[in-house]
Amino acid sequence: MNIDYQDADFFNVDYVYRIQTFEKYLQSPAASEEHYGNYKAGLIPGIFYAQNIPAVKSLFQKEFRDIKSGLQRYEQDNNNDFPMLKSFVNTERELRKVLDEGQLRDYAAFLERSFDNQKTDAHAAAVSRFFLASPIVDSYIFQVEKIFGKGILDR
């Protein structure tokens, strides 16, 4: 991935596209917490194990609730998108805590391949819109902490 993830323009474009992707997902009649959890887990087959799939799906379902709630409150909350941004970042951070070393290695490699192939592979494109590779997580954290202060995502 040859992208400058510290670039604020990349961050803004990527983040807006993620929100738009989620809004499109919500237009689907199948959109629900359970479907979202199953859909996201299904995008990365063979990496999540039976013993941690309930925790993984639970993280994705919480992300669904947080982002949907953030979208619903966005305009009344003075265009505050921080709750959605925080949800994206913290879901990825918590996911990395649930996975074991082998899973983390496989997950990182899978995401990197997906991001590299997103223009030519529809599955890779879906993965790149619903998951954050480590450099992107780091970029999101960097950009948020630059504006709101260090540790703001930990609260």
PDB file of C-alpha atoms in Angstrom:
ATOM      1  CA  MET A   1       0.000   0.000   0.000  1.00  0.00           C
ATOM      2  CA  ASN A   2       1.818   3.046  -1.293  1.00  0.00           C
ATOM      3  CA  ILE A   3      -0.352   5.745   0.230  1.00  0.00           C
ATOM      4  CA  ASP A   4       0.611   8.519   2.630  1.00  0.00           C
ATOM      5  CA  TYR A   5      -1.785   7.711   5.448  1.00  0.00           C
ATOM      6  CA  GLN A   6      -0.710  10.768   7.423  1.00  0.00           C
ATOM      7  CA  ASP A   7      -2.150  12.943   4.629  1.00  0.00           C
ATOM      8  CA  ALA A   8      -5.249  14.706   5.962  1.00  0.00           C
ATOM      9  CA  ASP A   9      -6.805  14.722   2.465  1.00  0.00           C
ATOM     10  CA  PHE A  10      -6.561  10.925   2.241  1.00  0.00           C
ATOM     11  CA  PHE A  11      -8.070  10.625   5.714  1.00  0.00           C
ATOM     12  CA  ASN A  12     -11.018  12.901   4.861  1.00  0.00           C
ATOM     13  CA  VAL A  13     -11.792  11.188   1.554  1.00  0.00           C
ATOM     14  CA  ASP A  14     -11.475   7.703   3.039  1.00  0.00           C
ATOM     15  CA  TYR A  15     -13.618   8.531   6.050  1.00  0.00           C
ATOM     16  CA  VAL A  16     -16.380  10.207   4.002  1.00  0.00           C
ATOM     17  CA  TYR A  17     -16.451   7.229   1.639  1.00  0.00           C
ATOM     18  CA  ARG A  18     -16.833   4.839   4.611  1.00  0.00           C
ATOM     19  CA  ILE A  19     -19.810   6.829   5.910  1.00  0.00           C
ATOM     20  CA  GLN A  20     -21.363   6.870   2.432  1.00  0.00           C
ATOM     21  CA  THR A  21     -20.831   3.105   2.136  1.00  0.00           C
ATOM     22  CA  PHE A  22     -22.602   2.593   5.460  1.00  0.00           C
ATOM     23  CA  GLU A  23     -25.477   4.851   4.397  1.00  0.00           C
ATOM     24  CA  LYS A  24     -25.883   2.778   1.220  1.00  0.00           C
ATOM     25  CA  TYR A  25     -25.841  -0.387   3.332  1.00  0.00           C
ATOM     26  CA  LEU A  26     -28.665   1.024   5.490  1.00  0.00           C
ATOM     27  CA  GLN A  27     -30.827   1.398   2.381  1.00  0.00           C
ATOM     28  CA  SER A  28     -30.817  -2.382   1.965  1.00  0.00           C
ATOM     29  CA  PRO A  29     -33.910  -4.189   3.296  1.00  0.00           C
ATOM     30  CA  ALA A  30     -31.539  -6.682   4.946  1.00  0.00           C
ATOM     31  CA  ALA A  31     -29.743  -3.976   6.969  1.00  0.00           C
ATOM     32  CA  SER A  32     -29.719  -4.915  10.653  1.00  0.00           C
ATOM     33  CA  GLU A  33     -27.272  -5.438  13.506  1.00  0.00           C
ATOM     34  CA  GLU A  34     -27.287  -9.184  12.996  1.00  0.00           C
ATOM     35  CA  HIS A  35     -26.903  -9.010   9.214  1.00  0.00           C
ATOM     36  CA  TYR A  36     -24.113  -6.430   9.494  1.00  0.00           C
ATOM     37  CA  GLY A  37     -22.214  -8.609  11.981  1.00  0.00           C
ATOM     38  CA  ASN A  38     -22.607 -11.672   9.778  1.00  0.00           C
ATOM     39  CA  TYR A  39     -21.776  -9.735   6.610  1.00  0.00           C
ATOM     40  CA  LYS A  40     -18.559  -8.257   7.977  1.00  0.00           C
ATOM     41  CA  ALA A  41     -17.441 -11.573   9.479  1.00  0.00           C
ATOM     42  CA  GLY A  42     -18.247 -13.266   6.158  1.00  0.00           C
ATOM     43  CA  LEU A  43     -16.062 -10.858   4.194  1.00  0.00           C
ATOM     44  CA  ILE A  44     -13.006 -12.395   5.813  1.00  0.00           C
ATOM     45  CA  PRO A  45     -13.540 -16.154   5.702  1.00  0.00           C
ATOM     46  CA  GLY A  46     -11.077 -18.468   7.342  1.00  0.00           C
ATOM     47  CA  ILE A  47      -9.536 -15.941   9.711  1.00  0.00           C
ATOM     48  CA  PHE A  48     -12.016 -15.881  12.586  1.00  0.00           C
ATOM     49  CA  TYR A  49     -12.183 -19.037  14.703  1.00  0.00           C
ATOM     50  CA  ALA A  50     -15.238 -20.623  16.280  1.00  0.00           C
ATOM     51  CA  GLN A  51     -14.097 -19.606  19.775  1.00  0.00           C
ATOM     52  CA  ASN A  52     -13.868 -15.907  18.915  1.00  0.00           C
ATOM     53  CA  ILE A  53     -16.586 -15.469  16.284  1.00  0.00           C
ATOM     54  CA  PRO A  54     -19.226 -14.454  18.893  1.00  0.00           C
ATOM     55  CA  ALA A  55     -16.935 -11.673  20.166  1.00  0.00           C
ATOM     56  CA  VAL A  56     -16.123 -10.593  16.607  1.00  0.00           C
ATOM     57  CA  LYS A  57     -19.784 -10.429  15.588  1.00  0.00           C
ATOM     58  CA  SER A  58     -20.606  -8.565  18.794  1.00  0.00           C
ATOM     59  CA  LEU A  59     -17.986  -5.921  17.935  1.00  0.00           C
ATOM     60  CA  PHE A  60     -19.442  -5.524  14.452  1.00  0.00           C
ATOM     61  CA  GLN A  61     -22.984  -5.266  15.811  1.00  0.00           C
ATOM     62  CA  LYS A  62     -21.898  -2.570  18.262  1.00  0.00           C
ATOM     63  CA  GLU A  63     -20.239  -0.732  15.394  1.00  0.00           C
ATOM     64  CA  PHE A  64     -23.531  -0.922  13.466  1.00  0.00           C
ATOM     65  CA  ARG A  65     -25.468   0.570  16.400  1.00  0.00           C
ATOM     66  CA  ASP A  66     -22.900   3.320  16.994  1.00  0.00           C
ATOM     67  CA  ILE A  67     -22.647   4.406  13.369  1.00  0.00           C
ATOM     68  CA  LYS A  68     -26.393   4.248  12.744  1.00  0.00           C
ATOM     69  CA  SER A  69     -26.997   6.277  15.890  1.00  0.00           C
ATOM     70  CA  GLY A  70     -24.302   8.762  14.862  1.00  0.00           C
ATOM     71  CA  LEU A  71     -25.909   9.211  11.454  1.00  0.00           C
ATOM     72  CA  GLN A  72     -29.334   9.729  13.003  1.00  0.00           C
ATOM     73  CA  ARG A  73     -28.004  12.376  15.408  1.00  0.00           C
ATOM     74  CA  TYR A  74     -25.521  13.998  13.015  1.00  0.00           C
ATOM     75  CA  GLU A  75     -27.464  17.125  12.102  1.00  0.00           C
ATOM     76  CA  GLN A  76     -29.021  17.639  15.541  1.00  0.00           C
ATOM     77  CA  ASP A  77     -25.559  17.245  17.054  1.00  0.00           C
ATOM     78  CA  ASN A  78     -24.065  20.182  15.136  1.00  0.00           C
ATOM     79  CA  ASN A  79     -22.637  17.902  12.397  1.00  0.00           C
ATOM     80  CA  ASN A  80     -20.592  15.983  14.945  1.00  0.00           C
ATOM     81  CA  ASP A  81     -19.216  12.868  13.294  1.00  0.00           C
ATOM     82  CA  PHE A  82     -16.827  12.000  16.110  1.00  0.00           C
ATOM     83  CA  PRO A  83     -18.978   9.141  17.508  1.00  0.00           C
ATOM     84  CA  MET A  84     -18.887   7.409  14.114  1.00  0.00           C
ATOM     85  CA  LEU A  85     -15.175   7.946  13.676  1.00  0.00           C
ATOM     86  CA  LYS A  86     -14.543   6.661  17.184  1.00  0.00           C
ATOM     87  CA  SER A  87     -16.616   3.567  16.442  1.00  0.00           C
ATOM     88  CA  PHE A  88     -14.641   2.736  13.280  1.00  0.00           C
ATOM     89  CA  VAL A  89     -11.317   3.065  15.080  1.00  0.00           C
ATOM     90  CA  ASN A  90     -12.282   1.341  18.311  1.00  0.00           C
ATOM     91  CA  THR A  91     -13.925  -1.586  16.499  1.00  0.00           C
ATOM     92  CA  GLU A  92     -10.638  -2.241  14.716  1.00  0.00           C
ATOM     93  CA  ARG A  93      -8.620  -1.781  17.904  1.00  0.00           C
ATOM     94  CA  GLU A  94     -10.865  -4.178  19.839  1.00  0.00           C
ATOM     95  CA  LEU A  95     -10.868  -6.676  16.981  1.00  0.00           C
ATOM     96  CA  ARG A  96      -7.086  -6.814  17.119  1.00  0.00           C
ATOM     97  CA  LYS A  97      -7.329  -7.663  20.840  1.00  0.00           C
ATOM     98  CA  VAL A  98      -9.743 -10.560  20.173  1.00  0.00           C
ATOM     99  CA  LEU A  99      -7.557 -12.199  17.523  1.00  0.00           C
ATOM    100  CA  ASP A 100      -4.583 -14.393  18.377  1.00  0.00           C
ATOM    101  CA  GLU A 101      -1.134 -13.871  16.838  1.00  0.00           C
ATOM    102  CA  GLY A 102      -1.746 -16.149  13.857  1.00  0.00           C
ATOM    103  CA  GLN A 103      -5.100 -14.539  13.147  1.00  0.00           C
ATOM    104  CA  LEU A 104      -3.577 -11.064  13.381  1.00  0.00           C
ATOM    105  CA  ARG A 105      -0.879 -12.007  10.898  1.00  0.00           C
ATOM    106  CA  ASP A 106      -3.448 -13.510   8.493  1.00  0.00           C
ATOM    107  CA  TYR A 107      -5.802 -10.557   8.982  1.00  0.00           C
ATOM    108  CA  ALA A 108      -3.084  -7.986   8.257  1.00  0.00           C
ATOM    109  CA  ALA A 109      -1.946  -9.856   5.129  1.00  0.00           C
ATOM    110  CA  PHE A 110      -5.522 -10.280   3.899  1.00  0.00           C
ATOM    111  CA  LEU A 111      -6.309  -6.591   4.374  1.00  0.00           C
ATOM    112  CA  GLU A 112      -3.129  -5.530   2.608  1.00  0.00           C
ATOM    113  CA  ARG A 113      -3.935  -7.769  -0.386  1.00  0.00           C
ATOM    114  CA  SER A 114      -7.496  -6.445  -0.421  1.00  0.00           C
ATOM    115  CA  PHE A 115      -6.417  -2.812  -0.370  1.00  0.00           C
ATOM    116  CA  ASP A 116      -3.867  -3.463  -3.118  1.00  0.00           C
ATOM    117  CA  ASN A 117      -6.472  -5.184  -5.321  1.00  0.00           C
ATOM    118  CA  GLN A 118      -9.582  -3.133  -4.580  1.00  0.00           C
ATOM    119  CA  LYS A 119      -9.718  -1.593  -8.074  1.00  0.00           C
ATOM    120  CA  THR A 120      -9.800  -4.954  -9.845  1.00  0.00           C
ATOM    121  CA  ASP A 121     -11.579  -7.251  -7.375  1.00  0.00           C
ATOM    122  CA  ALA A 122     -15.118  -6.554  -6.093  1.00  0.00           C
ATOM    123  CA  HIS A 123     -14.602  -8.638  -2.920  1.00  0.00           C
ATOM    124  CA  ALA A 124     -11.368  -6.804  -2.158  1.00  0.00           C
ATOM    125  CA  ALA A 125     -13.187  -3.501  -2.680  1.00  0.00           C
ATOM    126  CA  ALA A 126     -15.862  -4.503  -0.150  1.00  0.00           C
ATOM    127  CA  VAL A 127     -13.211  -5.528   2.374  1.00  0.00           C
ATOM    128  CA  SER A 128     -11.371  -2.240   1.894  1.00  0.00           C
ATOM    129  CA  ARG A 129     -14.563  -0.271   2.639  1.00  0.00           C
ATOM    130  CA  PHE A 130     -15.658  -2.184   5.736  1.00  0.00           C
ATOM    131  CA  PHE A 131     -12.281  -2.780   7.410  1.00  0.00           C
ATOM    132  CA  LEU A 132      -9.318  -0.580   8.283  1.00  0.00           C
ATOM    133  CA  ALA A 133      -5.809  -1.832   7.550  1.00  0.00           C
ATOM    134  CA  SER A 134      -3.300  -1.007  10.298  1.00  0.00           C
ATOM    135  CA  PRO A 135      -1.812   2.025   8.489  1.00  0.00           C
ATOM    136  CA  ILE A 136      -5.321   3.452   8.089  1.00  0.00           C
ATOM    137  CA  VAL A 137      -6.181   2.836  11.750  1.00  0.00           C
ATOM    138  CA  ASP A 138      -2.938   4.608  12.654  1.00  0.00           C
ATOM    139  CA  SER A 139      -3.852   7.472  10.304  1.00  0.00           C
ATOM    140  CA  TYR A 140      -7.327   7.826  11.823  1.00  0.00           C
ATOM    141  CA  ILE A 141      -5.840   7.872  15.329  1.00  0.00           C
ATOM    142  CA  PHE A 142      -3.175  10.381  14.261  1.00  0.00           C
ATOM    143  CA  GLN A 143      -5.716  12.725  12.620  1.00  0.00           C
ATOM    144  CA  VAL A 144      -8.206  12.550  15.500  1.00  0.00           C
ATOM    145  CA  GLU A 145      -5.588  13.056  18.206  1.00  0.00           C
ATOM    146  CA  LYS A 146      -4.058  15.926  16.239  1.00  0.00           C
ATOM    147  CA  ILE A 147      -7.421  17.724  16.436  1.00  0.00           C
ATOM    148  CA  PHE A 148      -8.975  16.516  19.716  1.00  0.00           C
ATOM    149  CA  GLY A 149      -5.955  15.574  21.814  1.00  0.00           C
ATOM    150  CA  LYS A 150      -4.081  12.426  22.678  1.00  0.00           C
ATOM    151  CA  GLY A 151      -6.133   9.630  24.192  1.00  0.00           C
ATOM    152  CA  ILE A 152      -9.534  11.000  23.125  1.00  0.00           C
ATOM    153  CA  LEU A 153     -10.423   7.647  21.512  1.00  0.00           C
ATOM    154  CA  ASP A 154      -9.735   5.799  24.771  1.00  0.00           C
ATOM    155  CA  ARG A 155     -12.590   7.475  26.646  1.00  0.00           C
TER     156      ARG A 155
END
